[in-house]
mmCIF file with all atom_site columns, C-alpha atoms in Angstrom:
data_model
loop_
_atom_site.group_PDB
_atom_site.id
_atom_site.type_symbol
_atom_site.label_atom_id
_atom_site.label_alt_id
_atom_site.label_comp_id
_atom_site.label_asym_id
_atom_site.label_entity_id
_atom_site.label_seq_id
_atom_site.pdbx_PDB_ins_code
_atom_site.Cartn_x
_atom_site.Cartn_y
_atom_site.Cartn_z
_atom_site.occupancy
_atom_site.B_iso_or_equiv
_atom_site.pdbx_formal_charge
_atom_site.auth_seq_id
_atom_site.auth_comp_id
_atom_site.auth_asym_id
_atom_site.auth_atom_id
_atom_site.pdbx_PDB_model_num
ATOM 1   C CA . MET A 1 1   ? 41.799 -51.214 100.486 1.00 50.00 ? 1   MET A CA 1
ATOM 2   C CA . GLY A 1 2   ? 39.331 -52.828 102.929 1.00 63.00 ? 2   GLY A CA 1
ATOM 3   C CA . SER A 1 3   ? 38.116 -49.621 104.591 1.00 66.00 ? 3   SER A CA 1
ATOM 4   C CA . SER A 1 4   ? 37.847 -47.714 101.337 1.00 62.00 ? 4   SER A CA 1
ATOM 5   C CA . ARG A 1 5   ? 36.135 -50.777 99.809  1.00 65.00 ? 5   ARG A CA 1
ATOM 6   C CA . ALA A 1 6   ? 33.548 -50.508 102.584 1.00 71.00 ? 6   ALA A CA 1
ATOM 7   C CA . GLY A 1 7   ? 32.763 -46.942 101.497 1.00 73.00 ? 7   GLY A CA 1
ATOM 8   C CA . LEU A 1 8   ? 34.671 -45.149 104.239 1.00 74.00 ? 8   LEU A CA 1
ATOM 9   C CA . LYS A 1 9   ? 36.713 -42.051 103.441 1.00 79.00 ? 9   LYS A CA 1
ATOM 10  C CA . VAL A 1 10  ? 40.313 -42.915 104.223 1.00 74.00 ? 10  VAL A CA 1
ATOM 11  C CA . ALA A 1 11  ? 43.501 -40.872 104.318 1.00 73.00 ? 11  ALA A CA 1
ATOM 12  C CA . LEU A 1 12  ? 46.967 -42.423 104.523 1.00 67.00 ? 12  LEU A CA 1
ATOM 13  C CA . LEU A 1 13  ? 49.725 -40.385 106.145 1.00 64.00 ? 13  LEU A CA 1
ATOM 14  C CA . ASP A 1 14  ? 53.022 -41.579 104.712 1.00 63.00 ? 14  ASP A CA 1
ATOM 15  C CA . GLU A 1 15  ? 56.361 -40.401 106.018 1.00 63.00 ? 15  GLU A CA 1
ATOM 16  C CA . GLY A 1 16  ? 57.837 -41.148 102.623 1.00 61.00 ? 16  GLY A CA 1
ATOM 17  C CA . ASP A 1 17  ? 61.182 -42.699 101.801 1.00 59.00 ? 17  ASP A CA 1
ATOM 18  C CA . VAL A 1 18  ? 62.828 -41.466 105.012 1.00 60.00 ? 18  VAL A CA 1
ATOM 19  C CA . ALA A 1 19  ? 60.822 -44.002 107.075 1.00 56.00 ? 19  ALA A CA 1
ATOM 20  C CA . PHE A 1 20  ? 63.161 -46.998 107.199 1.00 55.00 ? 20  PHE A CA 1
ATOM 21  C CA . ARG A 1 21  ? 61.281 -48.868 109.907 1.00 55.00 ? 21  ARG A CA 1
ATOM 22  C CA . ALA A 1 22  ? 60.448 -52.586 110.052 1.00 52.00 ? 22  ALA A CA 1
ATOM 23  C CA . SER A 1 23  ? 57.082 -52.098 108.355 1.00 53.00 ? 23  SER A CA 1
ATOM 24  C CA . ARG A 1 24  ? 58.865 -50.723 105.306 1.00 56.00 ? 24  ARG A CA 1
ATOM 25  C CA . GLY A 1 25  ? 62.049 -52.802 105.459 1.00 57.00 ? 25  GLY A CA 1
ATOM 26  C CA . ASN A 1 26  ? 60.174 -56.114 105.768 1.00 65.00 ? 26  ASN A CA 1
ATOM 27  C CA . PHE A 1 27  ? 57.255 -55.078 103.614 1.00 75.00 ? 27  PHE A CA 1
ATOM 28  C CA . GLY A 1 28  ? 57.462 -58.035 101.226 1.00 85.00 ? 28  GLY A CA 1
ATOM 29  C CA . LEU A 1 29  ? 57.828 -60.720 103.875 1.00 88.00 ? 29  LEU A CA 1
ATOM 30  C CA . VAL A 1 30  ? 54.870 -62.905 104.800 1.00 92.00 ? 30  VAL A CA 1
ATOM 31  C CA . TRP A 1 31  ? 56.465 -64.425 107.884 1.00 91.00 ? 31  TRP A CA 1
ATOM 32  C CA . VAL A 1 32  ? 54.638 -66.831 110.173 1.00 92.00 ? 32  VAL A CA 1
ATOM 33  C CA . GLN A 1 33  ? 56.937 -69.309 111.910 1.00 89.00 ? 33  GLN A CA 1
ATOM 34  C CA . SER A 1 34  ? 58.128 -67.235 114.853 1.00 87.00 ? 34  SER A CA 1
ATOM 35  C CA . LYS A 1 35  ? 54.828 -65.600 115.675 1.00 91.00 ? 35  LYS A CA 1
ATOM 36  C CA . GLY A 1 36  ? 52.627 -66.752 118.502 1.00 90.00 ? 36  GLY A CA 1
ATOM 37  C CA . ASP A 1 37  ? 54.837 -68.475 121.065 1.00 92.00 ? 37  ASP A CA 1
ATOM 38  C CA . GLY A 1 38  ? 52.753 -68.190 124.215 1.00 92.00 ? 38  GLY A CA 1
ATOM 39  C CA . ALA A 1 39  ? 49.832 -66.694 122.261 1.00 93.00 ? 39  ALA A CA 1
ATOM 40  C CA . PRO A 1 40  ? 48.102 -69.469 120.252 1.00 91.00 ? 40  PRO A CA 1
ATOM 41  C CA . HIS A 1 41  ? 45.343 -67.080 119.120 1.00 92.00 ? 41  HIS A CA 1
ATOM 42  C CA . TYR A 1 42  ? 48.005 -64.856 117.524 1.00 94.00 ? 42  TYR A CA 1
ATOM 43  C CA . GLN A 1 43  ? 49.615 -67.898 115.890 1.00 92.00 ? 43  GLN A CA 1
ATOM 44  C CA . ARG A 1 44  ? 46.266 -68.909 114.326 1.00 93.00 ? 44  ARG A CA 1
ATOM 45  C CA . TRP A 1 45  ? 45.488 -65.348 113.259 1.00 94.00 ? 45  TRP A CA 1
ATOM 46  C CA . THR A 1 46  ? 48.914 -64.984 111.608 1.00 94.00 ? 46  THR A CA 1
ATOM 47  C CA . ARG A 1 47  ? 48.562 -68.260 109.697 1.00 94.00 ? 47  ARG A CA 1
ATOM 48  C CA . GLN A 1 48  ? 45.030 -67.371 108.581 1.00 95.00 ? 48  GLN A CA 1
ATOM 49  C CA . SER A 1 49  ? 46.338 -64.039 107.350 1.00 94.00 ? 49  SER A CA 1
ATOM 50  C CA . ALA A 1 50  ? 49.152 -65.733 105.407 1.00 95.00 ? 50  ALA A CA 1
ATOM 51  C CA . ASP A 1 51  ? 46.606 -68.177 103.926 1.00 96.00 ? 51  ASP A CA 1
ATOM 52  C CA . GLN A 1 52  ? 44.711 -65.199 102.462 1.00 96.00 ? 52  GLN A CA 1
ATOM 53  C CA . TRP A 1 53  ? 47.713 -63.854 100.541 1.00 96.00 ? 53  TRP A CA 1
ATOM 54  C CA . PRO A 1 54  ? 47.007 -65.725 97.281  1.00 97.00 ? 54  PRO A CA 1
ATOM 55  C CA . ALA A 1 55  ? 43.527 -64.168 97.139  1.00 97.00 ? 55  ALA A CA 1
ATOM 56  C CA . LEU A 1 56  ? 44.950 -60.718 97.938  1.00 95.00 ? 56  LEU A CA 1
ATOM 57  C CA . ALA A 1 57  ? 47.584 -61.080 95.223  1.00 97.00 ? 57  ALA A CA 1
ATOM 58  C CA . GLU A 1 58  ? 44.889 -62.098 92.709  1.00 97.00 ? 58  GLU A CA 1
ATOM 59  C CA . GLU A 1 59  ? 42.618 -59.213 93.744  1.00 95.00 ? 59  GLU A CA 1
ATOM 60  C CA . LEU A 1 60  ? 45.452 -56.702 93.374  1.00 95.00 ? 60  LEU A CA 1
ATOM 61  C CA . LEU A 1 61  ? 46.325 -58.083 89.942  1.00 97.00 ? 61  LEU A CA 1
ATOM 62  C CA . THR A 1 62  ? 42.686 -57.954 88.804  1.00 96.00 ? 62  THR A CA 1
ATOM 63  C CA . LYS A 1 63  ? 41.995 -54.456 90.147  1.00 94.00 ? 63  LYS A CA 1
ATOM 64  C CA . THR A 1 64  ? 45.324 -52.744 89.466  1.00 96.00 ? 64  THR A CA 1
ATOM 65  C CA . GLY A 1 65  ? 47.008 -54.828 86.778  1.00 97.00 ? 65  GLY A CA 1
ATOM 66  C CA . ILE A 1 66  ? 50.073 -55.197 89.017  1.00 97.00 ? 66  ILE A CA 1
ATOM 67  C CA . ALA A 1 67  ? 51.430 -58.658 89.855  1.00 98.00 ? 67  ALA A CA 1
ATOM 68  C CA . VAL A 1 68  ? 52.809 -58.653 93.399  1.00 96.00 ? 68  VAL A CA 1
ATOM 69  C CA . GLU A 1 69  ? 54.648 -61.936 92.760  1.00 97.00 ? 69  GLU A CA 1
ATOM 70  C CA . HIS A 1 70  ? 53.535 -63.677 95.948  1.00 97.00 ? 70  HIS A CA 1
ATOM 71  C CA . HIS A 1 71  ? 55.343 -66.971 96.571  1.00 97.00 ? 71  HIS A CA 1
ATOM 72  C CA . ARG A 1 72  ? 55.068 -69.310 99.536  1.00 96.00 ? 72  ARG A CA 1
ATOM 73  C CA . PRO A 1 73  ? 58.086 -71.624 99.466  1.00 95.00 ? 73  PRO A CA 1
ATOM 74  C CA . GLY A 1 74  ? 58.344 -71.837 103.247 1.00 95.00 ? 74  GLY A CA 1
ATOM 75  C CA . GLY A 1 75  ? 60.891 -70.061 105.376 1.00 95.00 ? 75  GLY A CA 1
ATOM 76  C CA . LEU A 1 76  ? 64.145 -70.773 107.142 1.00 96.00 ? 76  LEU A CA 1
ATOM 77  C CA . HIS A 1 77  ? 65.365 -69.332 110.420 1.00 96.00 ? 77  HIS A CA 1
ATOM 78  C CA . LEU A 1 78  ? 69.133 -69.827 110.570 1.00 97.00 ? 78  LEU A CA 1
ATOM 79  C CA . CYS A 1 79  ? 70.869 -70.745 113.834 1.00 97.00 ? 79  CYS A CA 1
ATOM 80  C CA . LEU A 1 80  ? 74.523 -69.962 114.467 1.00 97.00 ? 80  LEU A CA 1
ATOM 81  C CA . ASP A 1 81  ? 75.418 -72.290 117.339 1.00 96.00 ? 81  ASP A CA 1
ATOM 82  C CA . GLU A 1 82  ? 74.191 -75.373 119.175 1.00 96.00 ? 82  GLU A CA 1
ATOM 83  C CA . ALA A 1 83  ? 72.590 -73.396 122.002 1.00 97.00 ? 83  ALA A CA 1
ATOM 84  C CA . GLU A 1 84  ? 70.613 -71.329 119.513 1.00 97.00 ? 84  GLU A CA 1
ATOM 85  C CA . ILE A 1 85  ? 69.386 -74.365 117.584 1.00 97.00 ? 85  ILE A CA 1
ATOM 86  C CA . GLU A 1 86  ? 68.362 -76.119 120.811 1.00 98.00 ? 86  GLU A CA 1
ATOM 87  C CA . ALA A 1 87  ? 66.434 -73.019 121.934 1.00 98.00 ? 87  ALA A CA 1
ATOM 88  C CA . ARG A 1 88  ? 64.853 -72.708 118.500 1.00 97.00 ? 88  ARG A CA 1
ATOM 89  C CA . HIS A 1 89  ? 63.790 -76.364 118.494 1.00 98.00 ? 89  HIS A CA 1
ATOM 90  C CA . ALA A 1 90  ? 62.267 -75.947 121.969 1.00 97.00 ? 90  ALA A CA 1
ATOM 91  C CA . MET A 1 91  ? 60.326 -72.873 120.815 1.00 97.00 ? 91  MET A CA 1
ATOM 92  C CA . MET A 1 92  ? 59.065 -74.568 117.655 1.00 96.00 ? 92  MET A CA 1
ATOM 93  C CA . GLU A 1 93  ? 57.922 -77.596 119.658 1.00 96.00 ? 93  GLU A CA 1
ATOM 94  C CA . ARG A 1 94  ? 56.175 -75.324 122.182 1.00 96.00 ? 94  ARG A CA 1
ATOM 95  C CA . MET A 1 95  ? 54.352 -73.632 119.328 1.00 95.00 ? 95  MET A CA 1
ATOM 96  C CA . ARG A 1 96  ? 53.331 -77.018 117.919 1.00 95.00 ? 96  ARG A CA 1
ATOM 97  C CA . MET A 1 97  ? 51.961 -78.047 121.313 1.00 95.00 ? 97  MET A CA 1
ATOM 98  C CA . GLN A 1 98  ? 50.187 -74.700 121.798 1.00 94.00 ? 98  GLN A CA 1
ATOM 99  C CA . SER A 1 99  ? 48.510 -74.959 118.383 1.00 92.00 ? 99  SER A CA 1
ATOM 100 C CA . GLY A 1 100 ? 46.291 -77.830 119.568 1.00 89.00 ? 100 GLY A CA 1
ATOM 101 C CA . ASN A 1 101 ? 43.986 -79.178 116.886 1.00 87.00 ? 101 ASN A CA 1
ATOM 102 C CA . PHE A 1 102 ? 45.130 -76.495 114.416 1.00 88.00 ? 102 PHE A CA 1
ATOM 103 C CA . GLY A 1 103 ? 48.537 -78.138 114.080 1.00 89.00 ? 103 GLY A CA 1
ATOM 104 C CA . PHE A 1 104 ? 51.893 -76.507 113.462 1.00 92.00 ? 104 PHE A CA 1
ATOM 105 C CA . ASP A 1 105 ? 54.162 -78.052 110.865 1.00 94.00 ? 105 ASP A CA 1
ATOM 106 C CA . TYR A 1 106 ? 57.901 -77.494 111.113 1.00 96.00 ? 106 TYR A CA 1
ATOM 107 C CA . ARG A 1 107 ? 61.214 -79.223 110.550 1.00 97.00 ? 107 ARG A CA 1
ATOM 108 C CA . MET A 1 108 ? 64.588 -78.721 112.118 1.00 98.00 ? 108 MET A CA 1
ATOM 109 C CA . LEU A 1 109 ? 67.371 -78.980 109.534 1.00 97.00 ? 109 LEU A CA 1
ATOM 110 C CA . ASN A 1 110 ? 70.961 -79.816 110.322 1.00 96.00 ? 110 ASN A CA 1
ATOM 111 C CA . ARG A 1 111 ? 73.866 -78.126 108.562 1.00 95.00 ? 111 ARG A CA 1
ATOM 112 C CA . ARG A 1 112 ? 74.178 -80.828 105.875 1.00 94.00 ? 112 ARG A CA 1
ATOM 113 C CA . GLU A 1 113 ? 70.470 -80.606 104.942 1.00 95.00 ? 113 GLU A CA 1
ATOM 114 C CA . LEU A 1 114 ? 70.642 -76.835 104.941 1.00 94.00 ? 114 LEU A CA 1
ATOM 115 C CA . ALA A 1 115 ? 73.778 -76.721 102.773 1.00 93.00 ? 115 ALA A CA 1
ATOM 116 C CA . ASP A 1 116 ? 71.885 -78.726 100.122 1.00 92.00 ? 116 ASP A CA 1
ATOM 117 C CA . LEU A 1 117 ? 69.231 -75.973 100.064 1.00 92.00 ? 117 LEU A CA 1
ATOM 118 C CA . LEU A 1 118 ? 71.602 -73.011 100.348 1.00 93.00 ? 118 LEU A CA 1
ATOM 119 C CA . PRO A 1 119 ? 74.850 -73.484 98.426  1.00 90.00 ? 119 PRO A CA 1
ATOM 120 C CA . GLY A 1 120 ? 77.560 -71.220 99.800  1.00 92.00 ? 120 GLY A CA 1
ATOM 121 C CA . LEU A 1 121 ? 76.173 -71.373 103.339 1.00 93.00 ? 121 LEU A CA 1
ATOM 122 C CA . GLY A 1 122 ? 78.425 -69.592 105.811 1.00 92.00 ? 122 GLY A CA 1
ATOM 123 C CA . ALA A 1 123 ? 80.607 -71.685 108.087 1.00 92.00 ? 123 ALA A CA 1
ATOM 124 C CA . THR A 1 124 ? 78.972 -70.419 111.289 1.00 94.00 ? 124 THR A CA 1
ATOM 125 C CA . VAL A 1 125 ? 75.483 -71.720 110.460 1.00 96.00 ? 125 VAL A CA 1
ATOM 126 C CA . VAL A 1 126 ? 74.776 -75.005 112.279 1.00 96.00 ? 126 VAL A CA 1
ATOM 127 C CA . GLY A 1 127 ? 71.138 -75.533 111.272 1.00 97.00 ? 127 GLY A CA 1
ATOM 128 C CA . ALA A 1 128 ? 67.713 -73.971 110.889 1.00 97.00 ? 128 ALA A CA 1
ATOM 129 C CA . SER A 1 129 ? 64.014 -74.283 111.475 1.00 97.00 ? 129 SER A CA 1
ATOM 130 C CA . TRP A 1 130 ? 61.697 -74.461 108.466 1.00 97.00 ? 130 TRP A CA 1
ATOM 131 C CA . THR A 1 131 ? 57.937 -74.060 108.147 1.00 96.00 ? 131 THR A CA 1
ATOM 132 C CA . PRO A 1 132 ? 55.764 -74.246 105.022 1.00 96.00 ? 132 PRO A CA 1
ATOM 133 C CA . TYR A 1 133 ? 53.766 -71.152 106.000 1.00 95.00 ? 133 TYR A CA 1
ATOM 134 C CA . ASP A 1 134 ? 56.279 -68.422 105.179 1.00 95.00 ? 134 ASP A CA 1
ATOM 135 C CA . GLY A 1 135 ? 56.493 -66.541 101.929 1.00 96.00 ? 135 GLY A CA 1
ATOM 136 C CA . HIS A 1 136 ? 57.205 -63.223 100.284 1.00 95.00 ? 136 HIS A CA 1
ATOM 137 C CA . ALA A 1 137 ? 55.989 -60.775 97.681  1.00 96.00 ? 137 ALA A CA 1
ATOM 138 C CA . ASN A 1 138 ? 57.817 -58.248 95.545  1.00 94.00 ? 138 ASN A CA 1
ATOM 139 C CA . PRO A 1 139 ? 57.821 -55.260 97.935  1.00 90.00 ? 139 PRO A CA 1
ATOM 140 C CA . LEU A 1 140 ? 57.982 -52.584 95.236  1.00 90.00 ? 140 LEU A CA 1
ATOM 141 C CA . ASN A 1 141 ? 55.123 -54.108 93.235  1.00 93.00 ? 141 ASN A CA 1
ATOM 142 C CA . LEU A 1 142 ? 53.099 -54.669 96.403  1.00 92.00 ? 142 LEU A CA 1
ATOM 143 C CA . LEU A 1 143 ? 53.514 -51.072 97.552  1.00 87.00 ? 143 LEU A CA 1
ATOM 144 C CA . HIS A 1 144 ? 52.639 -49.781 94.076  1.00 90.00 ? 144 HIS A CA 1
ATOM 145 C CA . ALA A 1 145 ? 49.548 -52.022 93.812  1.00 93.00 ? 145 ALA A CA 1
ATOM 146 C CA . LEU A 1 146 ? 48.294 -51.088 97.293  1.00 88.00 ? 146 LEU A CA 1
ATOM 147 C CA . HIS A 1 147 ? 48.774 -47.375 96.621  1.00 86.00 ? 147 HIS A CA 1
ATOM 148 C CA . LYS A 1 148 ? 47.110 -47.606 93.202  1.00 92.00 ? 148 LYS A CA 1
ATOM 149 C CA . GLY A 1 149 ? 44.170 -49.623 94.527  1.00 89.00 ? 149 GLY A CA 1
ATOM 150 C CA . PHE A 1 150 ? 43.809 -47.305 97.508  1.00 86.00 ? 150 PHE A CA 1
ATOM 151 C CA . VAL A 1 151 ? 43.701 -44.160 95.368  1.00 87.00 ? 151 VAL A CA 1
ATOM 152 C CA . GLU A 1 152 ? 41.358 -45.749 92.817  1.00 88.00 ? 152 GLU A CA 1
ATOM 153 C CA . LYS A 1 153 ? 38.917 -46.454 95.687  1.00 84.00 ? 153 LYS A CA 1
ATOM 154 C CA . GLY A 1 154 ? 38.999 -42.782 96.698  1.00 84.00 ? 154 GLY A CA 1
ATOM 155 C CA . GLY A 1 155 ? 41.733 -42.928 99.315  1.00 82.00 ? 155 GLY A CA 1
ATOM 156 C CA . VAL A 1 156 ? 44.002 -39.926 99.744  1.00 82.00 ? 156 VAL A CA 1
ATOM 157 C CA . ILE A 1 157 ? 47.746 -40.252 100.378 1.00 78.00 ? 157 ILE A CA 1
ATOM 158 C CA . SER A 1 158 ? 49.386 -37.352 102.193 1.00 76.00 ? 158 SER A CA 1
ATOM 159 C CA . ARG A 1 159 ? 53.177 -37.263 102.417 1.00 71.00 ? 159 ARG A CA 1
ATOM 160 C CA . THR A 1 160 ? 54.657 -35.640 105.486 1.00 66.00 ? 160 THR A CA 1
ATOM 161 C CA . ALA A 1 161 ? 57.831 -33.604 105.328 1.00 54.00 ? 161 ALA A CA 1
ATOM 162 C CA . PRO A 1 162 ? 61.011 -35.284 106.614 1.00 50.00 ? 162 PRO A CA 1
#
């Protein structure tokens, strides 16, 4: 909605329901914790973007009447063996160090702590990383609100044939 909000004429080419790529499959995820290892500027940009989600959700509700149900409970990255959890811990610590004065909050959870959060946890999970930055929105409501807001601002959606 930003470009159309600025008065630009915008067209959206949408491949439709046949486009099962990551941008569509993960559409409701607001995922931060794994982004920016080796690229602190990208880490900051991603967290700033996630910080703006409550305002976006409110704007979409106000302008379209659609609640996108944004929640930010934090996110878990599950690890399936000791080598994976050690590598994950090393990466999370690198990201914390790379963040400098901006900080990077995370916790490593062992299997017992994780089982308290996720009853029925599979036997192969040994632990996880957790950050408070991650969240999600209802992907169907979000897509509907973005399309509605886009069209109401004069945007044109063109569906391509499969």
